[in-house]
Structures are given as structure tokens and as C-alpha cells.
Short mmCIF file of C-alpha atoms in Angstrom, two decimals:
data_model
loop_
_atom_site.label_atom_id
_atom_site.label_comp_id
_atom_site.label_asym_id
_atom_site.label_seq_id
_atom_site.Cartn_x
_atom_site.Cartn_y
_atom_site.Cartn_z
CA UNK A 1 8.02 22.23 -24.56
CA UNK A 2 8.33 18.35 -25.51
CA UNK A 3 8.50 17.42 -22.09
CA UNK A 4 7.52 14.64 -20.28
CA UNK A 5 5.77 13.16 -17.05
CA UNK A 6 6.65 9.96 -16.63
CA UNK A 7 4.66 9.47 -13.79
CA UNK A 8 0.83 9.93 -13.21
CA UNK A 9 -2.42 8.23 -11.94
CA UNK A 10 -6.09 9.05 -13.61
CA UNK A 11 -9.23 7.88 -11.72
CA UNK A 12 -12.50 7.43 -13.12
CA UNK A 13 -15.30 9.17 -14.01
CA UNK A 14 -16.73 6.50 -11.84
CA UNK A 15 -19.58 6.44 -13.63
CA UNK A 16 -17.78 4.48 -16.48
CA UNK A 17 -14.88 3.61 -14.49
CA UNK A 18 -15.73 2.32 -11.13
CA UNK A 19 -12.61 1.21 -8.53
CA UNK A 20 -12.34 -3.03 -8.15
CA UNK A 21 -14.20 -4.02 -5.13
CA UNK A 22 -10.68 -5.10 -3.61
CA UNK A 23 -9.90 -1.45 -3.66
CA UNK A 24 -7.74 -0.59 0.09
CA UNK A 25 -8.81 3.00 -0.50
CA UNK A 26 -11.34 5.63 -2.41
CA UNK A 27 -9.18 8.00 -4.01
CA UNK A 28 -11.33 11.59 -5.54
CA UNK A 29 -11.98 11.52 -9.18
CA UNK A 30 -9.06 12.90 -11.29
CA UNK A 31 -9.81 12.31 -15.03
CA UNK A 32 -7.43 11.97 -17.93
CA UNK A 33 -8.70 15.63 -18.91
CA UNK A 34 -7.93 16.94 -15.49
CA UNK A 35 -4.05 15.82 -15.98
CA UNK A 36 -4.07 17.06 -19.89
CA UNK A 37 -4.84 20.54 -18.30
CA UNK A 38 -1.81 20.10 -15.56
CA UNK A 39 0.57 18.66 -18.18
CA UNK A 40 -0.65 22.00 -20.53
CA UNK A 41 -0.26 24.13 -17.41
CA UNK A 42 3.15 23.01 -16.32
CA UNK A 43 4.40 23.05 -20.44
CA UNK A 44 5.00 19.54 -21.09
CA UNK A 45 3.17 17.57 -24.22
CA UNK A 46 3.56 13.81 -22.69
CA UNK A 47 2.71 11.79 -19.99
CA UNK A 48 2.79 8.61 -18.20
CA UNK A 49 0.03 7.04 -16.82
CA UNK A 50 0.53 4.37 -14.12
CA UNK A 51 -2.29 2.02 -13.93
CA UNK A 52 -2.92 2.05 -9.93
CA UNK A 53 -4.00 -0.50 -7.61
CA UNK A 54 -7.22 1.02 -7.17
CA UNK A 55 -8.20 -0.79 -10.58
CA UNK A 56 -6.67 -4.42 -9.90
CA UNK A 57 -6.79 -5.86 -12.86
CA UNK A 58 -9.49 -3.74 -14.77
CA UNK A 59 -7.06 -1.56 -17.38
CA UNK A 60 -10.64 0.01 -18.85
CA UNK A 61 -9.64 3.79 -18.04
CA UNK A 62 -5.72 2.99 -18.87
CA UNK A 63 -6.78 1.81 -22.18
CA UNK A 64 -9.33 4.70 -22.81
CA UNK A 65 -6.98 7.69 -22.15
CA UNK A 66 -4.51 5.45 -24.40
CA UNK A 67 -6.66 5.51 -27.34
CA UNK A 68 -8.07 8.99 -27.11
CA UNK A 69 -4.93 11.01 -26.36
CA UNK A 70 -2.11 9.93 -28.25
CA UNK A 71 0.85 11.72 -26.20
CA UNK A 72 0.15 9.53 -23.50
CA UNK A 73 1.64 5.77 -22.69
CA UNK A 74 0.71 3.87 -20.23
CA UNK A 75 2.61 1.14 -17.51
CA UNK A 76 -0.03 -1.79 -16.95
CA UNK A 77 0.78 -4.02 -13.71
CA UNK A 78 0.15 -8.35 -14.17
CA UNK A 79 1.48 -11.28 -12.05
CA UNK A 80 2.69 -14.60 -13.66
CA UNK A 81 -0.75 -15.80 -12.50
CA UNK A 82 -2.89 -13.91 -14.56
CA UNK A 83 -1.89 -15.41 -17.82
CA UNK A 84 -1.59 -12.14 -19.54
CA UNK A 85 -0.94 -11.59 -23.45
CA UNK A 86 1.92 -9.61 -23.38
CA UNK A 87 2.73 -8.86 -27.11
CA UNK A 88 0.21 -6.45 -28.65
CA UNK A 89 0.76 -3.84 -25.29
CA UNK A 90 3.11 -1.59 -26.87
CA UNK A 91 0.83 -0.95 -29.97
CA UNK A 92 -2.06 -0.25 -27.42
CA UNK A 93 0.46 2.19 -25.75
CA UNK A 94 1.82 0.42 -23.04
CA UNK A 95 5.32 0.96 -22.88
CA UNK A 96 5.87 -1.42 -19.45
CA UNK A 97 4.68 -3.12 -16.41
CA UNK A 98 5.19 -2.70 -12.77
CA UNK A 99 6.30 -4.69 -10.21
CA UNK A 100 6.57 -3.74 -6.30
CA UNK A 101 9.40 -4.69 -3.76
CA UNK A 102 9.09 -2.57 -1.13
CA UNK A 103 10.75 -2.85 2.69
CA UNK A 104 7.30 -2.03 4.00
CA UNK A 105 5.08 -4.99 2.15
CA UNK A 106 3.35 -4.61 -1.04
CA UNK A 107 -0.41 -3.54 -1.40
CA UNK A 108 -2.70 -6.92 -2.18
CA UNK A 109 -2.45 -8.09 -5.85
CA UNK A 110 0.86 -6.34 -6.28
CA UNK A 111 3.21 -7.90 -8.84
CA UNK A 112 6.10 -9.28 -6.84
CA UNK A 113 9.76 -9.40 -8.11
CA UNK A 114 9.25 -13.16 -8.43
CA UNK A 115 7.00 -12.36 -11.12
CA UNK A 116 9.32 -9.53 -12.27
CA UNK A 117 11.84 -12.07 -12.74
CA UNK A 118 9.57 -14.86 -14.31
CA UNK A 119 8.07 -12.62 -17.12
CA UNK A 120 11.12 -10.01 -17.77
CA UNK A 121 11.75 -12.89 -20.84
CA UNK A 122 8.25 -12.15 -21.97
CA UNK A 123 8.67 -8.51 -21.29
CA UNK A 124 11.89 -8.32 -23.45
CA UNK A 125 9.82 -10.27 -25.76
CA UNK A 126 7.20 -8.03 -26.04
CA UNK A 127 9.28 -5.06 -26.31
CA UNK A 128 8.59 -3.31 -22.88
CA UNK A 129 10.73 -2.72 -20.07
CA UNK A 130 10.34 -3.28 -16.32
CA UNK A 131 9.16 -0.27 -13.61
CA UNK A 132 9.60 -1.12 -9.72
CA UNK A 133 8.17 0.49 -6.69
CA UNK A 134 10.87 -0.44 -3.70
CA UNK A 135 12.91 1.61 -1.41
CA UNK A 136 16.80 1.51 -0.99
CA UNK A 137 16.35 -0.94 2.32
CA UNK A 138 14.92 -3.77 -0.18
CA UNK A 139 16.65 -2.77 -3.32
CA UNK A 140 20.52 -3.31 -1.83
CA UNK A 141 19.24 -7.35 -1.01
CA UNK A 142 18.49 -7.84 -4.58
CA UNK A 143 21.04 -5.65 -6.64
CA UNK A 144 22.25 -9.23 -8.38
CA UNK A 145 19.04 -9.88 -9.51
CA UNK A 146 18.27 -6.69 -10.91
CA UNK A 147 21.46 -6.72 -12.62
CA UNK A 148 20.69 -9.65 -14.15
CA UNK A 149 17.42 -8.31 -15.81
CA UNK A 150 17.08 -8.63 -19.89
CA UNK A 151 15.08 -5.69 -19.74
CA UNK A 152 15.79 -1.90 -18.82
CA UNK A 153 14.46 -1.63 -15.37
CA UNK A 154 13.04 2.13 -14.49
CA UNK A 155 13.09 2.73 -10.29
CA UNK A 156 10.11 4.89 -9.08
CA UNK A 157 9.91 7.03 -6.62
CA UNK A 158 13.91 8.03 -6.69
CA UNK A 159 14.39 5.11 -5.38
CA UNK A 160 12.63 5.24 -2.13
CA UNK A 161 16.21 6.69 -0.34
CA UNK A 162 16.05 7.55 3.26
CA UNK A 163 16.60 11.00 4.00
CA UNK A 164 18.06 10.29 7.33
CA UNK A 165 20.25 7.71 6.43
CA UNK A 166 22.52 10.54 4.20
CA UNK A 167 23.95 9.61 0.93
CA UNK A 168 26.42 7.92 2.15
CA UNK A 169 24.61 4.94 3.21
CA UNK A 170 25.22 1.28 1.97
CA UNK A 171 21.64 1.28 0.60
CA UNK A 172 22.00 4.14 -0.97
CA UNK A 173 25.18 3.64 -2.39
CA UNK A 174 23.96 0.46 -3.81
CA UNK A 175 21.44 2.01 -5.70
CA UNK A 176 23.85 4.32 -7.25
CA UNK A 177 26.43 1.37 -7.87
CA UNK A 178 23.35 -0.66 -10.01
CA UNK A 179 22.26 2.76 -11.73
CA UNK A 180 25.97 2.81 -12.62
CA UNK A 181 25.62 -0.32 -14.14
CA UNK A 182 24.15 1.41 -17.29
CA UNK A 183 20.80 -0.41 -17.82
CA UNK A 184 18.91 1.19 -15.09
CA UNK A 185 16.79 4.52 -14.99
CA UNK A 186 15.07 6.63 -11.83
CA UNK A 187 12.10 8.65 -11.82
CA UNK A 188 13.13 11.74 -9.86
CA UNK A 189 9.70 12.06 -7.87
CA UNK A 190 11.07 12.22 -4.75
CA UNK A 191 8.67 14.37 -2.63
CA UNK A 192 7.35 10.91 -0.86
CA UNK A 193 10.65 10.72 0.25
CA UNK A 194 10.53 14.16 2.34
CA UNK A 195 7.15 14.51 3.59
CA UNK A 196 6.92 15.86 6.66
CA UNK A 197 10.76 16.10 6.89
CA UNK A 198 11.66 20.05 8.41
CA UNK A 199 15.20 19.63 6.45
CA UNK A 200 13.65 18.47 3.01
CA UNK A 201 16.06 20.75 1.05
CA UNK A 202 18.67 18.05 1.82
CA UNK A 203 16.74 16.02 -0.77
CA UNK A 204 19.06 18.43 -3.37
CA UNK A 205 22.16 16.05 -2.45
CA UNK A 206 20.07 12.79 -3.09
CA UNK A 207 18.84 14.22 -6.74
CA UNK A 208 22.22 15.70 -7.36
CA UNK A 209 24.14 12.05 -6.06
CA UNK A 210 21.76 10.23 -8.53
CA UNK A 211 22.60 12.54 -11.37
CA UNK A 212 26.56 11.97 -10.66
CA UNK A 213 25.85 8.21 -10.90
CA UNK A 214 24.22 8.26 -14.65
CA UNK A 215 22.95 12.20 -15.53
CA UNK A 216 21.61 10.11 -19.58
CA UNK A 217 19.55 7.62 -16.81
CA UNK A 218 16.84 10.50 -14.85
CA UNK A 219 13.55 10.61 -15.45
CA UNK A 220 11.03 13.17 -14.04
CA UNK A 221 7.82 12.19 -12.66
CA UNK A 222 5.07 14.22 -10.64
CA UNK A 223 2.70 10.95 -8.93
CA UNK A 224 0.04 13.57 -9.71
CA UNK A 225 -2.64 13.54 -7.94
CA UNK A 226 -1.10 12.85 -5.46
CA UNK A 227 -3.05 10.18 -3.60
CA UNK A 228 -3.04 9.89 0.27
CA UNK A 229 -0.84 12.94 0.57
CA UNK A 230 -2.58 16.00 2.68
CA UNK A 231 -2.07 19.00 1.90
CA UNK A 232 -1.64 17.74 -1.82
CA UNK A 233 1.55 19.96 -3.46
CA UNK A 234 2.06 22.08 -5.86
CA UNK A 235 3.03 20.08 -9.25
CA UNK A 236 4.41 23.17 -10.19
CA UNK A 237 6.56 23.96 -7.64
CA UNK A 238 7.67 20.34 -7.49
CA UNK A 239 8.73 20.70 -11.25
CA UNK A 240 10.63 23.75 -10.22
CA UNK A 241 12.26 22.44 -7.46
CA UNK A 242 13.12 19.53 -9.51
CA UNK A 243 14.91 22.14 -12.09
CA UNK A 244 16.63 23.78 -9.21
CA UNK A 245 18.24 20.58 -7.84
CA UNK A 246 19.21 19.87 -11.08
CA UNK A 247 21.71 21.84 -11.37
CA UNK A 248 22.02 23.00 -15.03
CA UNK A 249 19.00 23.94 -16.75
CA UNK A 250 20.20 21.90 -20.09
CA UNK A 251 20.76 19.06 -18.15
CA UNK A 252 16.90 19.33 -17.10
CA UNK A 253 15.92 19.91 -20.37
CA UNK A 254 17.17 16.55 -21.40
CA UNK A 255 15.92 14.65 -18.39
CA UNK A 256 12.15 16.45 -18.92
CA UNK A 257 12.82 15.95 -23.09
CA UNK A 258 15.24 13.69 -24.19
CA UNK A 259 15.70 11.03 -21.94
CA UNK A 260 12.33 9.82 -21.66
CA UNK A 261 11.96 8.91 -24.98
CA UNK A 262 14.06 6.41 -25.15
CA UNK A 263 11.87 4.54 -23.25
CA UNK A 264 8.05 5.69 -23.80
CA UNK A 265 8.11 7.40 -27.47
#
């Protein structure tokens, strides 16, 4: 299959890729060959690679997997403050950066949606689009501004909905009235959203509400490897589940094929 995982993390080898010293945490060594042998495993050709906070501002390993495996693209992270040269990203295979907003706080370092909003010009410049971490409490506040973006905006993390809250929910239902709005996407990773939740099949509804919204605007991503999460899943049986919830097995074709290249190809 052409598919695609539009969302992954690679870490080290330390050796030539060593974590910043601001580093909040030590994940295990998961190299860009250790995801080429999941993505061959699990049938898909592309992936996505997510440069993490681990790395502040060091992009060494993002850039190496870039140039050494061509079916991957990569989403760098920079702050207004850092002065970075935006045009010349998407040749390197950078297809966006990301920007956090999240109801909990941000890690340190992360790019804020103030500087979402100061370099989307540059970004749209540039030729790259916009990818936010945030969860439907802090997304409803700011559904003007995202509207207001020049840039496709992609939502990680399914949008961060709470599973207790129900689909019905004002948050909630804001995120589906600015996915609506036709120039936003979501990453359907959504086990974050479940852990440790005994009624986790009731995710199905969210997946199957955000489909109903925009089906052309899903994405698929696995957050392999999985960092801080114990026992680590399956990415298998997360892709499978994600097929299930689907719905129609042509429909996931397109969200694991064609969708995603629209944005990363």
C-alpha cells in the first residue's frame, strides 16, 4: 500500500544524536530504521516525522532521516524568536511546523499560538502549513483565530476531545464546526485520548463524529513510539482499530492514501 503515517517521533542513535540538555525526559532510542521496519510491517510506504521536544532546537536527526529516506517528510517546530529561515524547508522535506496550545500548559520552548499567528504569513510564504497540539478545552477559546489562518492548519492528536464530556459537548462541537470550515485537517491518533479509560470503544463515536464533519479532512497518525505511555500498544492493532471505526474500508483507504498527500507529497 501507498499509505501514510502522518505522525511519528525517531530518537537518536545517541551516539550521533544526543537529546538538548533542556530535555524534561529520556525517552529509549527508536531510530529512523526502527520506524521504516514498523511502517513496512504495518504496509504503508510514508511517514511523518515530528521533530520532538526532546531535541529543542537541534533538527540534526530530522534532517538526516530526511535526506536518507526519501518517503519521509518531516514537521520542524520554531518560535518567532529564533529567527528561523523559513523558505528552503520544504525542499529539505519539511512539509510544516508545530505549534502547541494545550489546556494543560505547553512543555518549555514550545511554539505558542502567538507565534503560530505571527509566522503563519511566513509559513504561507514558504509553502508549509501549520500542525497544533491542543485539546478541545483550549481550541473552542480560539476557533476565530484559527479560522482566520492563511495556512491549512492540521489538529494532532484528534483533537485532544474528552471522552467523558460525549460528543455532544460545546468543545467538541466547536471543533467539528471549525473542521467544517473546510481548511482544517485532524490526525486520527486518538489512543491518548482513551488511556486508561474501561469504555474506550466509545472513542468509535468521536472518530466517526469527526468523519461526518469533513470525511476529505482525516488524517491517520500512530505517535509511534509511543513515548511516556506504559504498556506501549500495538501500532498494529491501533491501525486496525482505526479501520474499524472508520466505517467503510474505502473511506480508510483514502484517509491512509489519498488524503495525506495533499499535504506532505
Amino acid at each position: 500500500m501507498s499509505g501514510w503515517d502522518c505522525h511519528a517521533h525517531v530518537f537518536g542513535p545517541y551516539a550521533r544524536f544526543p537529546l538538548a540538555d533542556t530535555s524534561v525526559h529520556s525517552p529509549p532510542q527508536a531510530s529512523v530504521e526502527q520506524y521504516l521496519a514498523l511502517l513496512q510491517a504495518l504496509d504503508l510506504q510514508h511517514g511523518v516525522l515530528i521533530h520532538p521536544s526532546a531535541y529543542g532546537r537541534d533538527f540534526s536527526a530530522l534532517f538526516d532521516a530526511l535526506d536518507r529516506f526519501p518517503q519521509l517528510r518531516g514537521v520542524a517546530v520554531a518560535r518567532v524568536q529564533d529567527g528561523m529561515e523559513l523558505r528552503g524547508l520544504r525542499e529539505r522535506g519539511v512539509r510544516a511546523l508545530r505549534f502547541s496550545h494545550r489546556s494543560g500548559g505547553d512543555f518549555p520552548g514550545a511554539a505558542t499560538l502567538e507565534d503560530l499567528k505571527r509566522l503563519a504569513p511566513a509559513l504561507a510564504a514558504a509553502g508549509l502549513h501549520a500542525e497544533l497540539w491542543s485539546d478541545t478545552a483550549a481550541l473552542s477559546g480560539v476557533i476565530g483565530t484559527l479560522r482566520e489562518l492563511p495556512v491549512p492548519l492540521v489538529i494532532d492528536h484528534a483533537g485532544g476531545f474528552d471522552l467523558e464530556a460525549g460528543v455532544d459537548a460545546p468543545a467538541f462541537r466547536a471543533l467539528l464546526s471549525l473542521l467544517e470550515g473546510g481548511n482544517t485537517w485532524i490526525k486520527l491518533c486518538m489512543y491518548r485520548n482513551l488511556l486508561r479509560k474501561p469504555q474506550a470503544e466509545r472513542g468509535r463515536a468521536f472518530q466517526q463524529a469527526l468523519q461526518h464533519a469533513r470525511a476529505d479532512r482525516m488524517l491517520w497518525g500512530s505517535d509511534w513510539p509511543h513515548l511516556r505511555v506504559e504498556p506501549a500498544p500495538d501500532t498494529g492493532a491501533l491501525l486496525a482499530t482505526f479501520r474499524d471505526w472508520a466505517g467503510d474500508a474505502a473511506l480508510a483507504r483514502r484517509i491512509l492514501e489519498d488524503h495525506p498527500r495533499a499535504l506532505y507529497a
